[in-house]
mmCIF file of C-alpha atoms in Angstrom:
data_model
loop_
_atom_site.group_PDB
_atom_site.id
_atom_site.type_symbol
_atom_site.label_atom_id
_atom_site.label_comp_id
_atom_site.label_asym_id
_atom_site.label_seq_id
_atom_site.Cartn_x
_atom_site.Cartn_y
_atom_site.Cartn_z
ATOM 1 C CA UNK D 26 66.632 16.693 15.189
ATOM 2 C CA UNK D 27 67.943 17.102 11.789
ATOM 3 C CA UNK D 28 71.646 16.957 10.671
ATOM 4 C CA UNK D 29 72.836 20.884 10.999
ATOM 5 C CA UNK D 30 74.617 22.276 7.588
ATOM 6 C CA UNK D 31 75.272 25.994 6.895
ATOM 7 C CA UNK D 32 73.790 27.497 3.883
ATOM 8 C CA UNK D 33 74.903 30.951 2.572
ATOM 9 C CA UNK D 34 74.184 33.399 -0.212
ATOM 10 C CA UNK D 35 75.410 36.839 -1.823
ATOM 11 C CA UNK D 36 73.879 39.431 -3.298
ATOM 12 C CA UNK D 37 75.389 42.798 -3.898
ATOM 13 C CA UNK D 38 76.659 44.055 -0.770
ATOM 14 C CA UNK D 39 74.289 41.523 1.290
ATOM 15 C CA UNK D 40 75.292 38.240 2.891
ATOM 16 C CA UNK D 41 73.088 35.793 4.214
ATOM 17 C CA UNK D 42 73.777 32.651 6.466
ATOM 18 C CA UNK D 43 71.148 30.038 7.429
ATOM 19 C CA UNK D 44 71.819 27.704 9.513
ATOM 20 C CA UNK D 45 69.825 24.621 9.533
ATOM 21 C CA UNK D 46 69.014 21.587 12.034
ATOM 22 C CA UNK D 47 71.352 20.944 14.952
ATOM 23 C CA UNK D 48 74.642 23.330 13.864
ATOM 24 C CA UNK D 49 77.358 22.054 16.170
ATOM 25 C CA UNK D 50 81.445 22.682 16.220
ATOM 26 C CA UNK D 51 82.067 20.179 13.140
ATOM 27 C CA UNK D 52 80.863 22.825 10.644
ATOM 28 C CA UNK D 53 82.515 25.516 12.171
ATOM 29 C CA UNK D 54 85.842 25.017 9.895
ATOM 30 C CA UNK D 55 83.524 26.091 6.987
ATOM 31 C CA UNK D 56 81.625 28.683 8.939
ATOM 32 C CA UNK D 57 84.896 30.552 9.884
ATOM 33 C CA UNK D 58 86.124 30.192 6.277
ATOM 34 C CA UNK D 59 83.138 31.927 5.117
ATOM 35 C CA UNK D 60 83.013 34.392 7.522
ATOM 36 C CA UNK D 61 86.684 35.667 6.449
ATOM 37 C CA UNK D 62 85.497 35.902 3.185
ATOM 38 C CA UNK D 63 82.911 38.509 4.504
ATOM 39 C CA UNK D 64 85.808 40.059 6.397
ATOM 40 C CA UNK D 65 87.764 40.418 2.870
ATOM 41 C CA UNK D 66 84.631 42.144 1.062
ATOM 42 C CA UNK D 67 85.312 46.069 1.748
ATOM 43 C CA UNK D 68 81.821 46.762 0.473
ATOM 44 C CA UNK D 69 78.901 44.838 3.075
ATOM 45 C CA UNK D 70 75.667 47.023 3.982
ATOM 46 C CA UNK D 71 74.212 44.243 4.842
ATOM 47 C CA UNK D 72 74.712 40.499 7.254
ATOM 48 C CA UNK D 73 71.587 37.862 8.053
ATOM 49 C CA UNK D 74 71.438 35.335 9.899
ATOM 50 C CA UNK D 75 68.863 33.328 9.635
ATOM 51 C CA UNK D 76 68.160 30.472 12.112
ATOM 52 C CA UNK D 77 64.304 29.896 11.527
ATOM 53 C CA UNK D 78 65.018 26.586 10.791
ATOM 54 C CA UNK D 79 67.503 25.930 13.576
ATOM 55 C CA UNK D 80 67.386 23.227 15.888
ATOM 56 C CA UNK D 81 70.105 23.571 18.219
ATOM 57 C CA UNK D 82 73.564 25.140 17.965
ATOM 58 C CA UNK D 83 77.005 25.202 19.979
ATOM 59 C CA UNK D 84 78.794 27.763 21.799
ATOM 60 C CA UNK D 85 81.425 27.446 18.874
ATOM 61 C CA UNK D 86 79.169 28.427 16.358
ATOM 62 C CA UNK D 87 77.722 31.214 18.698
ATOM 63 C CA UNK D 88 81.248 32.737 19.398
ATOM 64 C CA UNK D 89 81.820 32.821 15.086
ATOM 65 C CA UNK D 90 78.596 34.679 15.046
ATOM 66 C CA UNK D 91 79.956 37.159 17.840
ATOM 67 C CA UNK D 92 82.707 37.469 15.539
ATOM 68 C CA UNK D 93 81.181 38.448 12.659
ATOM 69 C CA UNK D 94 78.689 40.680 14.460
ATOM 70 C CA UNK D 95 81.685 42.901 16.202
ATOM 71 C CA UNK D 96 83.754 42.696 12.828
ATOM 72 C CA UNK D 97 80.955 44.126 10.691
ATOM 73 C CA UNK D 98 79.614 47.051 13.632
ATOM 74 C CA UNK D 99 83.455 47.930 13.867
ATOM 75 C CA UNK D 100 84.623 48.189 10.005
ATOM 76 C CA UNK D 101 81.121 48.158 8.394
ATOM 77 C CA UNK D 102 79.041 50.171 10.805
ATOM 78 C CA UNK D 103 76.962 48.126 10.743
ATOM 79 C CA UNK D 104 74.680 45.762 13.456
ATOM 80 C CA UNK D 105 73.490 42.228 11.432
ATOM 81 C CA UNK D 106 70.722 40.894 11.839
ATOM 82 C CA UNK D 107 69.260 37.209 13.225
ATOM 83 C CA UNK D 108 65.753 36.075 12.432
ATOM 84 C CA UNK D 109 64.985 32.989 14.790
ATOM 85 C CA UNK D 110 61.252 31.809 15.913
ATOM 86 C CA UNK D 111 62.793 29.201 18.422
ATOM 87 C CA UNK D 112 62.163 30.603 22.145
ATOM 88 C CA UNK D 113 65.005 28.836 23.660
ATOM 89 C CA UNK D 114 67.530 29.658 20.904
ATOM 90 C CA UNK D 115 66.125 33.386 20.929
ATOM 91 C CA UNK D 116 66.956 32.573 24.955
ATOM 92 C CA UNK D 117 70.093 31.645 24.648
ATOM 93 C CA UNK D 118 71.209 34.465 22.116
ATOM 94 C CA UNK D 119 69.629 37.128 24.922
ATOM 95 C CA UNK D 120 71.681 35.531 27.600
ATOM 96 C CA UNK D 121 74.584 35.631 25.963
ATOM 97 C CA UNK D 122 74.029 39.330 25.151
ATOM 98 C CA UNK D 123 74.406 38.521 21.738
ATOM 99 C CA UNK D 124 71.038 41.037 21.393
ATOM 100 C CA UNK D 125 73.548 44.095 22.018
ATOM 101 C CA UNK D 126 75.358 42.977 19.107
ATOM 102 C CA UNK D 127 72.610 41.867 16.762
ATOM 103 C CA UNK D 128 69.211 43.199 15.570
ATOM 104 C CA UNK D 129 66.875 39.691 16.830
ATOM 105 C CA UNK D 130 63.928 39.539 15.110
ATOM 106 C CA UNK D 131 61.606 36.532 15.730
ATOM 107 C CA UNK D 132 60.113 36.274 12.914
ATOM 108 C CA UNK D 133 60.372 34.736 9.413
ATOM 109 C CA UNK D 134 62.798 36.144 6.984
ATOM 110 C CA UNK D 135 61.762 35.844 3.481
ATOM 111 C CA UNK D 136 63.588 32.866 2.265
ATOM 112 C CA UNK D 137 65.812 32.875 -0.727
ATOM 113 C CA UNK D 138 66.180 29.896 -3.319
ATOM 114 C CA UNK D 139 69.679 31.002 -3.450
ATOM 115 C CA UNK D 140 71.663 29.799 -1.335
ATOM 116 C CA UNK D 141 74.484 27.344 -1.360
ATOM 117 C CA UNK D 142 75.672 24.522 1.026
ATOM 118 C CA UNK D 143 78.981 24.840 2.665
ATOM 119 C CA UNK D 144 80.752 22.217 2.800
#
């Protein structure tokens, strides 16, 4: 399993987080920050996750998520999406009912030279 780090890009009114390798509770600091920073933007049509290359992530990292996705249905109007090809993360997101909240697609989401690394 590789080391988890949080990479994140902007584009117009679009945001998009990917999180990569084993995303646990130590990157969450950064995470949150970021997430705020979405919260401040009064202009977002658009919020991706994507955790195609995702090896594992915390309940910590799932509840930011949750977060963001009630933030942006309640100010924004709008439901973000999550693209993730792992069957037990795509498990655990269902279980959660984090699909009520979400648009899951597993599938791949065109990937974006973009982004940066939060740190």
């Amino acid at each position: 399993m590789q080391p988890g780090k949080i990479l994140v890009s902007h584009h117009e009114d679009a945001y998009l987080i990917k999180l990569v390798g084993d995303v646990r509770v130590t990157l969450c600091t950064s995470l949150n920050n970021y997430i705020e920073a979405i919260f401040k933007d009064g202009h977002v049509s658009e919020v991706v996750t994507d955790m195609m290359d995702t090896d594992a992530v915390d309940s910590t990292t799932l509840g930011l998520l949750a977060k963001l996705a009630l933030y942006c249905e309640e100010h924004y109007g709008i439901k973000p999406t999550v693209f993730c090809n792992d069957e037990s993360i795509y498990q655990i997101l269902t279980v959660m009912g984090l699909d009520e909240i979400f648009n899951i697609i597993q599938g791949p989401h065109e990937d974006d030279d973009g982004y940066e690394e939060l740190s």
